[in-house]
CSV table of N, CA and C in Angstrom, one decimal:
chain,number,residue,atom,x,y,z
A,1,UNK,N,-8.0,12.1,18.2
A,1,UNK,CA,-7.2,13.3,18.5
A,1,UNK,C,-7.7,13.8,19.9
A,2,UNK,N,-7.0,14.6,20.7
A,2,UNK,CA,-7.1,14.5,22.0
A,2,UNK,C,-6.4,16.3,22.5
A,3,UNK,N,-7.7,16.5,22.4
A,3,UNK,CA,-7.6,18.2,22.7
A,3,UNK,C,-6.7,18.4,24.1
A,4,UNK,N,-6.7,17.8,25.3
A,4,UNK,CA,-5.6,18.1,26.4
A,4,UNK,C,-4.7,16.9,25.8
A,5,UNK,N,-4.2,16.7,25.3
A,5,UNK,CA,-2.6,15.9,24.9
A,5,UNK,C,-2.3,17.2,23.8
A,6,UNK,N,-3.1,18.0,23.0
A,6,UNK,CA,-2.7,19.0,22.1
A,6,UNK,C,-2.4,20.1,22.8
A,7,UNK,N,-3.1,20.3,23.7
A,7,UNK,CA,-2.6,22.0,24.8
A,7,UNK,C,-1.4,21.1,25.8
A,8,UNK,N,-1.5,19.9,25.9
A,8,UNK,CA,0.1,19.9,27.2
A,8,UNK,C,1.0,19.5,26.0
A,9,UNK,N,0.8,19.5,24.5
A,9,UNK,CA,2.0,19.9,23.7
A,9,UNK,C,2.7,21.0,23.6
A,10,UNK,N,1.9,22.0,23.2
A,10,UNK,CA,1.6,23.3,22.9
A,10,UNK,C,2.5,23.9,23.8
A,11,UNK,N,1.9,23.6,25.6
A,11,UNK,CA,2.4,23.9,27.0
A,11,UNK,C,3.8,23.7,27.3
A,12,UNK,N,3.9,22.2,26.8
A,12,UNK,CA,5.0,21.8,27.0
A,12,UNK,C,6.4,22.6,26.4
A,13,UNK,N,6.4,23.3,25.2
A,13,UNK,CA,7.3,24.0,24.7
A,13,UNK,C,7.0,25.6,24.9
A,14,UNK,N,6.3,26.3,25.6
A,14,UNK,CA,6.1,26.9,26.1
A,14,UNK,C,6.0,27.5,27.3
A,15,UNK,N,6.2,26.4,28.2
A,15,UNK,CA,7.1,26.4,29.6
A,15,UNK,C,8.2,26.8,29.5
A,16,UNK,N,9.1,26.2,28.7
A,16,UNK,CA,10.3,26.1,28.2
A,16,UNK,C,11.2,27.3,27.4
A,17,UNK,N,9.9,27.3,26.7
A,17,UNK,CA,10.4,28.2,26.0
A,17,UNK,C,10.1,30.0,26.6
A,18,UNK,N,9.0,30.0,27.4
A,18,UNK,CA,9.1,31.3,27.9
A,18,UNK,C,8.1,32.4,27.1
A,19,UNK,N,7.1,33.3,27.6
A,19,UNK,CA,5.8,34.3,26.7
A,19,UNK,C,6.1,34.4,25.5
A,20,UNK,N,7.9,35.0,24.9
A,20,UNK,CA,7.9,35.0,23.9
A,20,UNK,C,7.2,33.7,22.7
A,21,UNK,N,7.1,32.8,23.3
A,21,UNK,CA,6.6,31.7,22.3
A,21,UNK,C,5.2,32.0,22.2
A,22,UNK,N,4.3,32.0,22.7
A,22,UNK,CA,3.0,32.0,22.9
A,22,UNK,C,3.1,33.6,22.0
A,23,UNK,N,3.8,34.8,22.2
A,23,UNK,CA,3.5,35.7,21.8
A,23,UNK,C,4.1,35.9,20.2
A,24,UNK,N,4.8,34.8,19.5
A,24,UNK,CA,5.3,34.8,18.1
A,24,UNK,C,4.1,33.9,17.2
A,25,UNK,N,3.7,33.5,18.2
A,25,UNK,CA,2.9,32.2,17.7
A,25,UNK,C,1.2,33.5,17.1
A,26,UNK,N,1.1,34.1,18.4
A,26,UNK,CA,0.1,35.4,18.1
A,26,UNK,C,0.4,36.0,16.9
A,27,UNK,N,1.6,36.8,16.8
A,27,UNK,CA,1.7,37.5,15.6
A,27,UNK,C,1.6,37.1,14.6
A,28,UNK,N,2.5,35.8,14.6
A,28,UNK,CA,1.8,35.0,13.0
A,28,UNK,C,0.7,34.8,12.8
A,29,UNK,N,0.1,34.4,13.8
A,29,UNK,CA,-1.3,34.5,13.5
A,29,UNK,C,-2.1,35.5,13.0
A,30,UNK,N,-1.6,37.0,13.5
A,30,UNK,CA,-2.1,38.1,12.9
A,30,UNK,C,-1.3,37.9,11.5
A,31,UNK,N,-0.2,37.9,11.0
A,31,UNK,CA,0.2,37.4,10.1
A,31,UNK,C,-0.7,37.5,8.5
A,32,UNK,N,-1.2,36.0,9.1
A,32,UNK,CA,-2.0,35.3,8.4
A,32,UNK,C,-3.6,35.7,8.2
A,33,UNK,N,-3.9,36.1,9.3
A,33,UNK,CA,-5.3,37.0,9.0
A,33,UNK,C,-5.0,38.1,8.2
A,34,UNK,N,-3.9,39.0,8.2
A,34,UNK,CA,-4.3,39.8,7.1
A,34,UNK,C,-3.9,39.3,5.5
A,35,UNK,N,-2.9,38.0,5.5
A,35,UNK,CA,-2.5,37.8,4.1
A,35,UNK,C,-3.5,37.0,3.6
A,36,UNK,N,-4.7,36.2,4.6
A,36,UNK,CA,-5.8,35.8,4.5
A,36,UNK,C,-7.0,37.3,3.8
A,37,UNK,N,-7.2,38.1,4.7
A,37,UNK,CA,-7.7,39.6,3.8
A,37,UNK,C,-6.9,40.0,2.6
A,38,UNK,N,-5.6,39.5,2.4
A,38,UNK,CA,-5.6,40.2,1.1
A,38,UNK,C,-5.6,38.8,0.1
A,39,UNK,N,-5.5,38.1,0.3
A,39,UNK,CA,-6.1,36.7,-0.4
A,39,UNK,C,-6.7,35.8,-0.4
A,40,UNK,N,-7.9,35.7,-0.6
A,40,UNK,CA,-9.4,35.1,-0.2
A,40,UNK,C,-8.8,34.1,-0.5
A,41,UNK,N,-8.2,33.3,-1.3
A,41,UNK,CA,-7.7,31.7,-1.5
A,41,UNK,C,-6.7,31.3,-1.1
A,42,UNK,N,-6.0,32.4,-0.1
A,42,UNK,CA,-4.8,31.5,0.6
A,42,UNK,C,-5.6,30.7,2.3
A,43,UNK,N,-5.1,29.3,1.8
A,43,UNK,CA,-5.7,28.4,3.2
A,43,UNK,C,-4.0,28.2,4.0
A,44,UNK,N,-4.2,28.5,5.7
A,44,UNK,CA,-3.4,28.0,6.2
A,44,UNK,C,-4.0,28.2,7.8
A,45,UNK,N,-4.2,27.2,8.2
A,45,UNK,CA,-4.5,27.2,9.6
A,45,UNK,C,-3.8,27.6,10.7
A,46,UNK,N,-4.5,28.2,12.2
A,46,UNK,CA,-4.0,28.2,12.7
A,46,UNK,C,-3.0,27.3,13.4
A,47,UNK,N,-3.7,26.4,13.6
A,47,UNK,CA,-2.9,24.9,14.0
A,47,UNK,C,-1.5,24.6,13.4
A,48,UNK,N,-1.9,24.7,12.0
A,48,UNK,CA,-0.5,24.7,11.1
A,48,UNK,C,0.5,25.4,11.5
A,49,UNK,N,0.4,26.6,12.0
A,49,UNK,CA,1.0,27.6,12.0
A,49,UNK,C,2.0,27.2,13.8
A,50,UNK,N,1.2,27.0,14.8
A,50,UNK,CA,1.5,26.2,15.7
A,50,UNK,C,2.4,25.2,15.5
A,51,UNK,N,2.2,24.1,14.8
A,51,UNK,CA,2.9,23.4,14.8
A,51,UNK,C,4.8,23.8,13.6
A,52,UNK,N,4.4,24.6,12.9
A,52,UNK,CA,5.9,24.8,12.2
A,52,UNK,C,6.5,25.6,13.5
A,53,UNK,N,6.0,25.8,13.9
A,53,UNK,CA,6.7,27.1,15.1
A,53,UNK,C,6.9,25.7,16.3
A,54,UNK,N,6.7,24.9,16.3
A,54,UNK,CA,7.0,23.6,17.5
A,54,UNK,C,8.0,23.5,16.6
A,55,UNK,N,8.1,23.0,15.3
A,55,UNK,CA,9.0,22.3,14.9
A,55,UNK,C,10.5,22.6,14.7
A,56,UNK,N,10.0,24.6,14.6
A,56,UNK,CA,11.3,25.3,14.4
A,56,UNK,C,12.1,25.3,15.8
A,57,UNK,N,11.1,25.2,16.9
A,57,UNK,CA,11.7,25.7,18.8
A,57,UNK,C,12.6,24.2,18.8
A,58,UNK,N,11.5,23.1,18.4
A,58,UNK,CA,12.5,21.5,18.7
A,58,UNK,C,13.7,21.1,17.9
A,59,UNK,N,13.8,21.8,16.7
A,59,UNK,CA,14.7,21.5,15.5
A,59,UNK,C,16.0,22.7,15.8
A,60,UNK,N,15.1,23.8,15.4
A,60,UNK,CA,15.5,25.2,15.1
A,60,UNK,C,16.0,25.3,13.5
A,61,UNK,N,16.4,26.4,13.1
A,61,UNK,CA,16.4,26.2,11.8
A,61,UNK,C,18.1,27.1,11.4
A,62,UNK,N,18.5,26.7,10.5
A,62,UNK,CA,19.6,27.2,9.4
A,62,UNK,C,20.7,26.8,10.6
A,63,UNK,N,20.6,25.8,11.6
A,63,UNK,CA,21.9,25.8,12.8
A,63,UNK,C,22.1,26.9,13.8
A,64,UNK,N,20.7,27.9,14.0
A,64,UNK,CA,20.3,28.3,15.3
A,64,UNK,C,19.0,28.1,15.6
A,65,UNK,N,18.5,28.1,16.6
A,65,UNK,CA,17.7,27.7,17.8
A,65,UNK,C,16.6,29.1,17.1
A,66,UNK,N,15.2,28.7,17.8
A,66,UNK,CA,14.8,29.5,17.1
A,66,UNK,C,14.5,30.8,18.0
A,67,UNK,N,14.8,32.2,17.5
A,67,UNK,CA,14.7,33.0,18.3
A,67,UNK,C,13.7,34.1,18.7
A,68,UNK,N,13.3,33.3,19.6
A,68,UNK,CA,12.0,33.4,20.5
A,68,UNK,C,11.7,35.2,20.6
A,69,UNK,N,12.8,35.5,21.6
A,69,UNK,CA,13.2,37.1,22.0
A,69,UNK,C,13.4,38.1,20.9
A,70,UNK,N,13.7,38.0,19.8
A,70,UNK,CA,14.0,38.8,18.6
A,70,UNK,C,12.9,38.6,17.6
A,71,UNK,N,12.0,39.2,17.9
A,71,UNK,CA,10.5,38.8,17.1
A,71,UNK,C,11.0,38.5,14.9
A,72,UNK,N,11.5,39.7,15.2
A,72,UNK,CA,11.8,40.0,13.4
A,72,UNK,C,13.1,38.3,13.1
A,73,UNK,N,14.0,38.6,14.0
A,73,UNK,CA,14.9,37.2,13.2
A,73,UNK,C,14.2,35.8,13.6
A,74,UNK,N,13.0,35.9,14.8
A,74,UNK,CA,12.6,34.7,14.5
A,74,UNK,C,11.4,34.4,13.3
A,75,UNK,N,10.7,35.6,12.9
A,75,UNK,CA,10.1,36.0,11.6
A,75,UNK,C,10.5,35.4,10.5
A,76,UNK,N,12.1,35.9,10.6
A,76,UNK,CA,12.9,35.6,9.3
A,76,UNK,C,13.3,34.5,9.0
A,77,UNK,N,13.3,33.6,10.3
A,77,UNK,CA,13.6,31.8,10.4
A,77,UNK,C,12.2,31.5,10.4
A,78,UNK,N,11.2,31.6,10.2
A,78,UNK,CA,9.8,30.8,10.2
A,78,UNK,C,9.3,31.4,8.8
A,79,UNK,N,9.2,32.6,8.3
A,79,UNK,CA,9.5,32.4,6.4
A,79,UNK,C,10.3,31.7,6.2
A,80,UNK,N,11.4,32.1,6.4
A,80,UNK,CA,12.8,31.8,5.7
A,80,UNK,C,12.4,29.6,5.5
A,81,UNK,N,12.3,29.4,6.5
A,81,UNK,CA,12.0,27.7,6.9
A,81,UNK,C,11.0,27.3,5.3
A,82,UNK,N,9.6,28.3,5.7
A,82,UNK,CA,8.8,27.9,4.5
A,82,UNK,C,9.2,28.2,3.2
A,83,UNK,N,10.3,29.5,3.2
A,83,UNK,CA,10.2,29.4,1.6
A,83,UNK,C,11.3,28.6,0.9
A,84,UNK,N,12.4,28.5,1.8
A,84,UNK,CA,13.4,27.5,1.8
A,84,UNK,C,13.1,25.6,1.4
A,85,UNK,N,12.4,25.4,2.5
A,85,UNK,CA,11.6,24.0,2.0
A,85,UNK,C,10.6,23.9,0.9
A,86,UNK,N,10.0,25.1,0.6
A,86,UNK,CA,8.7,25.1,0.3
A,86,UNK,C,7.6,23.8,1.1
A,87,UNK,N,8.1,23.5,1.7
A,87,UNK,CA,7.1,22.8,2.9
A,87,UNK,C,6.8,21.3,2.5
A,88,UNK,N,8.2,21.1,1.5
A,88,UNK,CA,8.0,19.7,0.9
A,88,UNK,C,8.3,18.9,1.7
A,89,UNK,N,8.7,18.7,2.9
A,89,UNK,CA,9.1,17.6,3.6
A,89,UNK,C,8.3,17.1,4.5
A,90,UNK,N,8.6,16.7,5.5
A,90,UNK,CA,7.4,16.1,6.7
A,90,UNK,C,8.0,16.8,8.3
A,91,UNK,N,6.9,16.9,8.5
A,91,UNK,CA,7.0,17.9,10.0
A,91,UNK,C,6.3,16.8,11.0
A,92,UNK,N,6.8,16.1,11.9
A,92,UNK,CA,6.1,15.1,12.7
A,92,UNK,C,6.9,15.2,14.3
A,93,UNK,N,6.1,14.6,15.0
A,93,UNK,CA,6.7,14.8,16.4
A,93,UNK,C,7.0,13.7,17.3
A,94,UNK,N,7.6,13.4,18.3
A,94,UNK,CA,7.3,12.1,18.8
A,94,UNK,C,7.5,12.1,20.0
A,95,UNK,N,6.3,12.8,20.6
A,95,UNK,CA,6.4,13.2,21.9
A,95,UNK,C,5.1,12.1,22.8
A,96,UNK,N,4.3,11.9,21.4
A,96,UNK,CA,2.7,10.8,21.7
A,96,UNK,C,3.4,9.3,21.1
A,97,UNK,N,3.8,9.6,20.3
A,97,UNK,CA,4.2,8.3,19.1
A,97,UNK,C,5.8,7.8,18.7
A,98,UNK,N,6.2,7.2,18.3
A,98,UNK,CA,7.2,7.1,17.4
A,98,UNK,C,7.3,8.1,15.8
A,99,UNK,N,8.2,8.8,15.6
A,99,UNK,CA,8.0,9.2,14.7
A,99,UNK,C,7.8,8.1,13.5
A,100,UNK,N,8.0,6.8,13.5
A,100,UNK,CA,8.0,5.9,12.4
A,100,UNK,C,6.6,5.7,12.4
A,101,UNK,N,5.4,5.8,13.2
A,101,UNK,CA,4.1,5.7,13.3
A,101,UNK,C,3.5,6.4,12.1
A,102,UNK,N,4.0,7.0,11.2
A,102,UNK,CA,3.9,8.3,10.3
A,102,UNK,C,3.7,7.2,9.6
A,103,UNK,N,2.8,7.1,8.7
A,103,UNK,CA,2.6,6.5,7.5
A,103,UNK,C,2.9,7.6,6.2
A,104,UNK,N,3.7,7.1,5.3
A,104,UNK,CA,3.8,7.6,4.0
A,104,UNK,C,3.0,8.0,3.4
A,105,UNK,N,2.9,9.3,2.8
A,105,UNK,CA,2.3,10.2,2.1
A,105,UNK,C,1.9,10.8,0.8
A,106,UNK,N,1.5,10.9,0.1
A,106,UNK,CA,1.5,11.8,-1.3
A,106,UNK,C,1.3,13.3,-1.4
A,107,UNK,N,0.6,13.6,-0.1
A,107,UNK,CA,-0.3,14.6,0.7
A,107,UNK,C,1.1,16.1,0.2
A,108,UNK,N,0.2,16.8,-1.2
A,108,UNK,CA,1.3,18.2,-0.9
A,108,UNK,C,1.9,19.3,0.2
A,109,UNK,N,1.4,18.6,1.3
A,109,UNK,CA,1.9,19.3,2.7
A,109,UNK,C,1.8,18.5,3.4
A,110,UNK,N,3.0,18.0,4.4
A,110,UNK,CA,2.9,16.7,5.1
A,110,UNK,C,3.0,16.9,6.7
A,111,UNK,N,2.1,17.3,7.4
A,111,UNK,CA,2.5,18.4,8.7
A,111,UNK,C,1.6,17.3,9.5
A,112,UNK,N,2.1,16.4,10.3
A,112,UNK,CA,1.6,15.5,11.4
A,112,UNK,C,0.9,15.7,12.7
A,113,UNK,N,-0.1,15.9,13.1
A,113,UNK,CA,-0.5,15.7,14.3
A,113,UNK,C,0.2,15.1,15.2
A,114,UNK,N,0.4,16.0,16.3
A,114,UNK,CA,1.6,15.7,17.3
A,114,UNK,C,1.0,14.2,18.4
A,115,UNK,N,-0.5,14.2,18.0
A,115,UNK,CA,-0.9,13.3,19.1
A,115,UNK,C,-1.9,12.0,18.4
A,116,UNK,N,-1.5,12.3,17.0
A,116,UNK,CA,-2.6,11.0,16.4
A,116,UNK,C,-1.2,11.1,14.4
A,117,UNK,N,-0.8,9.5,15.0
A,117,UNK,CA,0.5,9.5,13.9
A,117,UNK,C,-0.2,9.2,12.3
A,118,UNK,N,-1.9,9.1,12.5
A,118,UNK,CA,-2.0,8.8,11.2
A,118,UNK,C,-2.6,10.4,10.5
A,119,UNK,N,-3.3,11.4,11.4
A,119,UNK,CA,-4.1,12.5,10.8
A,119,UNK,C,-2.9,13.5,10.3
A,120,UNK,N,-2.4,13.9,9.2
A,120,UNK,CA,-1.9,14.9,8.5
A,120,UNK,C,-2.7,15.7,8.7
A,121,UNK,N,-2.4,17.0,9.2
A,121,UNK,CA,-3.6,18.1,9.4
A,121,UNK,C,-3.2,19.2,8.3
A,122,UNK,N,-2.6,18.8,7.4
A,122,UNK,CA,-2.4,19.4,6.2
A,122,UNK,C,-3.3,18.7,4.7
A,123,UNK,N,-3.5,17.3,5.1
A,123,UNK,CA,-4.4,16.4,4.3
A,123,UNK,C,-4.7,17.1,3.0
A,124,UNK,N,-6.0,18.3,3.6
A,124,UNK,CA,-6.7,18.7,2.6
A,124,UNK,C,-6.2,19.4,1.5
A,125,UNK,N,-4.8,20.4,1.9
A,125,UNK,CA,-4.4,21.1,1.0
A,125,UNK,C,-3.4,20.4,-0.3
A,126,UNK,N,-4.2,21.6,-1.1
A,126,UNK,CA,-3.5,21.0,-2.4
A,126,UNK,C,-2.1,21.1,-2.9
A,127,UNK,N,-1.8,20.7,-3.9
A,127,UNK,CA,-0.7,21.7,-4.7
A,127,UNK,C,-0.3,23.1,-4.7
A,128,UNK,N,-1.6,23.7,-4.8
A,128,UNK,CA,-1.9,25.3,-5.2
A,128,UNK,C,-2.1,25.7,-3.9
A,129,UNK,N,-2.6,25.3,-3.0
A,129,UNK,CA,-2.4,25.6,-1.6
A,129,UNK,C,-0.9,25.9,-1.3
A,130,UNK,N,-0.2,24.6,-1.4
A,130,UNK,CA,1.1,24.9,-1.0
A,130,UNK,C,1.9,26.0,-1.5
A,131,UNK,N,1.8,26.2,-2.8
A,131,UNK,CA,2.6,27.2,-3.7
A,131,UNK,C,1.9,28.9,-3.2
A,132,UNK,N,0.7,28.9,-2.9
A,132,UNK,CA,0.2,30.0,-2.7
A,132,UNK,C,0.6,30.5,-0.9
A,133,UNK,N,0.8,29.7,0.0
A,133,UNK,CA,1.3,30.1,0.7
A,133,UNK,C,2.7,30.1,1.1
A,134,UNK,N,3.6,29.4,0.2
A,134,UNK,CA,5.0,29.8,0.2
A,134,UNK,C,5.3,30.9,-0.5
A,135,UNK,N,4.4,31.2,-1.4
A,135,UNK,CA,4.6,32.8,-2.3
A,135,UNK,C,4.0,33.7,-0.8
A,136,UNK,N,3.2,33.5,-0.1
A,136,UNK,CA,2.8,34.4,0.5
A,136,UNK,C,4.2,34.6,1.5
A,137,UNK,N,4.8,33.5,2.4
A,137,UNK,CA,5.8,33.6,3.1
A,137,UNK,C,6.6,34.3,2.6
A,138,UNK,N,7.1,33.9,1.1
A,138,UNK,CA,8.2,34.6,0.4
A,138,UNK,C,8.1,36.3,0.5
A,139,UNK,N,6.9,36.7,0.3
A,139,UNK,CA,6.8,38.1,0.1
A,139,UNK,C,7.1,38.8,1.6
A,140,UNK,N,6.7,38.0,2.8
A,140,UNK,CA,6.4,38.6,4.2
A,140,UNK,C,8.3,38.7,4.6
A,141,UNK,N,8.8,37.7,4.4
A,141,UNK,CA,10.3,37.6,4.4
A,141,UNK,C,11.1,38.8,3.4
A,142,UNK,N,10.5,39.0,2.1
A,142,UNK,CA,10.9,40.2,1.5
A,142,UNK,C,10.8,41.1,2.1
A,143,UNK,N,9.5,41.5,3.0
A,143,UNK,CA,9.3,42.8,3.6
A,143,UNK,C,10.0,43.2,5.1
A,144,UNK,N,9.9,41.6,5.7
A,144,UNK,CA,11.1,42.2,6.7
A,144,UNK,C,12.2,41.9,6.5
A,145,UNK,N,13.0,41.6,5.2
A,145,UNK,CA,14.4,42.2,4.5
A,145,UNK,C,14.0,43.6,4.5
A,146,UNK,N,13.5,44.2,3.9
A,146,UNK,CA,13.2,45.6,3.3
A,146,UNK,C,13.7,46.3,4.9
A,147,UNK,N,12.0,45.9,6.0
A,147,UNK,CA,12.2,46.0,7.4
A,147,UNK,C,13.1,46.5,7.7
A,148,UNK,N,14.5,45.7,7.5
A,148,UNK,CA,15.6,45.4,8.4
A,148,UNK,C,16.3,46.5,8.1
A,149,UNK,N,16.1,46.7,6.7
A,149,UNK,CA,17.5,48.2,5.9
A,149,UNK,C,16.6,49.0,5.7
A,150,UNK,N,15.7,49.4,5.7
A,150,UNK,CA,15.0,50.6,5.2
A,150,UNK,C,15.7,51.5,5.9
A,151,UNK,N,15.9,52.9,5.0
A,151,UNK,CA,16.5,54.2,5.6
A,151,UNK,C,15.7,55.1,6.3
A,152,UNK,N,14.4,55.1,6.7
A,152,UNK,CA,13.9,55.3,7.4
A,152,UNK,C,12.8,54.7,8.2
A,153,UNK,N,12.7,55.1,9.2
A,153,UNK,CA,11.5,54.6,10.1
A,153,UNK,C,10.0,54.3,9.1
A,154,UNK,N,9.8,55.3,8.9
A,154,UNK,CA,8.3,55.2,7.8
A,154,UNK,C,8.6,54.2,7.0
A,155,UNK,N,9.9,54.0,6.4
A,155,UNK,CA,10.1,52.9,5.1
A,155,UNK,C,9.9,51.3,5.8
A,156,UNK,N,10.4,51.9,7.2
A,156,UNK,CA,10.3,50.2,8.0
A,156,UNK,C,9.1,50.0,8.6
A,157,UNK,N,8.4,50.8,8.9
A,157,UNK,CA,6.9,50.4,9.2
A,157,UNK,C,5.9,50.1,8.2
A,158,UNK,N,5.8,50.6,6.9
A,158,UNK,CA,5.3,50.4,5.4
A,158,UNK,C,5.4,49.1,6.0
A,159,UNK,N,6.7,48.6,5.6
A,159,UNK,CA,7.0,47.2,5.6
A,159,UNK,C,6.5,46.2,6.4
A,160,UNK,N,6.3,46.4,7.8
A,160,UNK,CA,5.6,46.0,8.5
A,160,UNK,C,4.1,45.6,8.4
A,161,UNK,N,3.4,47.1,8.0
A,161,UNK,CA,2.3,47.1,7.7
A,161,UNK,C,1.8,46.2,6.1
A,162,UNK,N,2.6,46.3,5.8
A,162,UNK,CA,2.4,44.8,4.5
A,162,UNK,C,2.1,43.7,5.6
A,163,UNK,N,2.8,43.1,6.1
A,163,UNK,CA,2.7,42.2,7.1
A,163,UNK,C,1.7,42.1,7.8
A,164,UNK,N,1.5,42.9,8.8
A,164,UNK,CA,0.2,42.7,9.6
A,164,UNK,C,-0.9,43.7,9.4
A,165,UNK,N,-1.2,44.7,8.5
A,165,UNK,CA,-2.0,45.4,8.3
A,165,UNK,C,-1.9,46.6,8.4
A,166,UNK,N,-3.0,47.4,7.7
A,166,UNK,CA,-2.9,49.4,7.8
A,166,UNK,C,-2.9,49.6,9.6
A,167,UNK,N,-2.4,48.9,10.3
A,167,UNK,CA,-3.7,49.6,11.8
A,167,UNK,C,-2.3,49.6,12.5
A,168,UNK,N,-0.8,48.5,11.5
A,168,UNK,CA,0.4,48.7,12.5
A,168,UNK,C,1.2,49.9,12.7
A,169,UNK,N,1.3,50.3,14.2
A,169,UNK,CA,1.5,51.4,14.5
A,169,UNK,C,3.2,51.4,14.4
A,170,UNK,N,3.8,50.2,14.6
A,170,UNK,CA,5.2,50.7,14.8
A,170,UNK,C,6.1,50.7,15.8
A,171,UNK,N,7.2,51.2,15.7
A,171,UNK,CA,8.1,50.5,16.7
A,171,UNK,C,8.3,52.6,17.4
């Protein structure tokens, strides 16, 4: 594996895509640190997290592109993605490799290293891994439903604040 072939991946759709990427990629990451504080047994890397967000910008998801500028509906396409697949399928890239370089799997999460076709960087996780962090997606997606219609401001920041923590200030 090859730390500058992973940052001129990274870069590469980031150019392209413009701060909003780098800055969606951030929030999930806050995301996940707090659904990480509220559940000591949810595992999900940051890397991981990187890469579905590559996958959603090169793919895009439900037959739009993914949207970069609209923090909340691109929110809602990067749960929506995991709770929809539950993450059963394979996420691979072939920007270093052939996607066929992918060797077949049993692996409950099958998320490819963009620059080495045999390291799954999901390997380790289990069954209960997977289920625990599509329940966790599911609920963050509930909350920015809620987000979206709450009749008030307060009711849509609650909602938020499920999401990234007591310290979100709001819109």
């Amino acid at each position: 594996t090859s730390v500058t072939q992973h940052l001129a991946f990274i870069r590469t759709r980031r150019n392209v895509a413009g701060p909003n990427y780098r800055e969606l990629i951030r929030l999930l990451k806050a995301w996940i640190r707090e659904a990480k504080r509220n559940d000591t047994q949810l595992r999900c890397k940051s890397f991981l997290i990187e890469l579905i967000v590559a996958h959603l910008w090169d793919h895009g998801w439900n037959g739009e592109t993914l949207a970069i500028k609209n923090y909340p509906r691109a929110f809602e396409q990067y749960f929506g993605y995991i709770v929809r697949t539950g993450l059963l399928g394979e996420i691979k890239f072939d920007d270093y490799y052939a996607a066929s370089d992918v060797p077949s799997s049993n692996d409950a999460i099958r998320i490819w290293d963009p620059v080495n076709p045999t390291n799954n960087v999901a390997s380790a996780y289990t069954e209960s891994d997977r289920l625990r962090l599509v329940r966790r997606a599911g609920e963050a997606l509930d909350q920015i439903t809620w987000a979206a219609t709450a009749m008030t401001k307060g009711a849509a920041n609650d909602a938020w604040r499920f999401i990234f923590g007591p310290t979100f200030q709001g819109a």
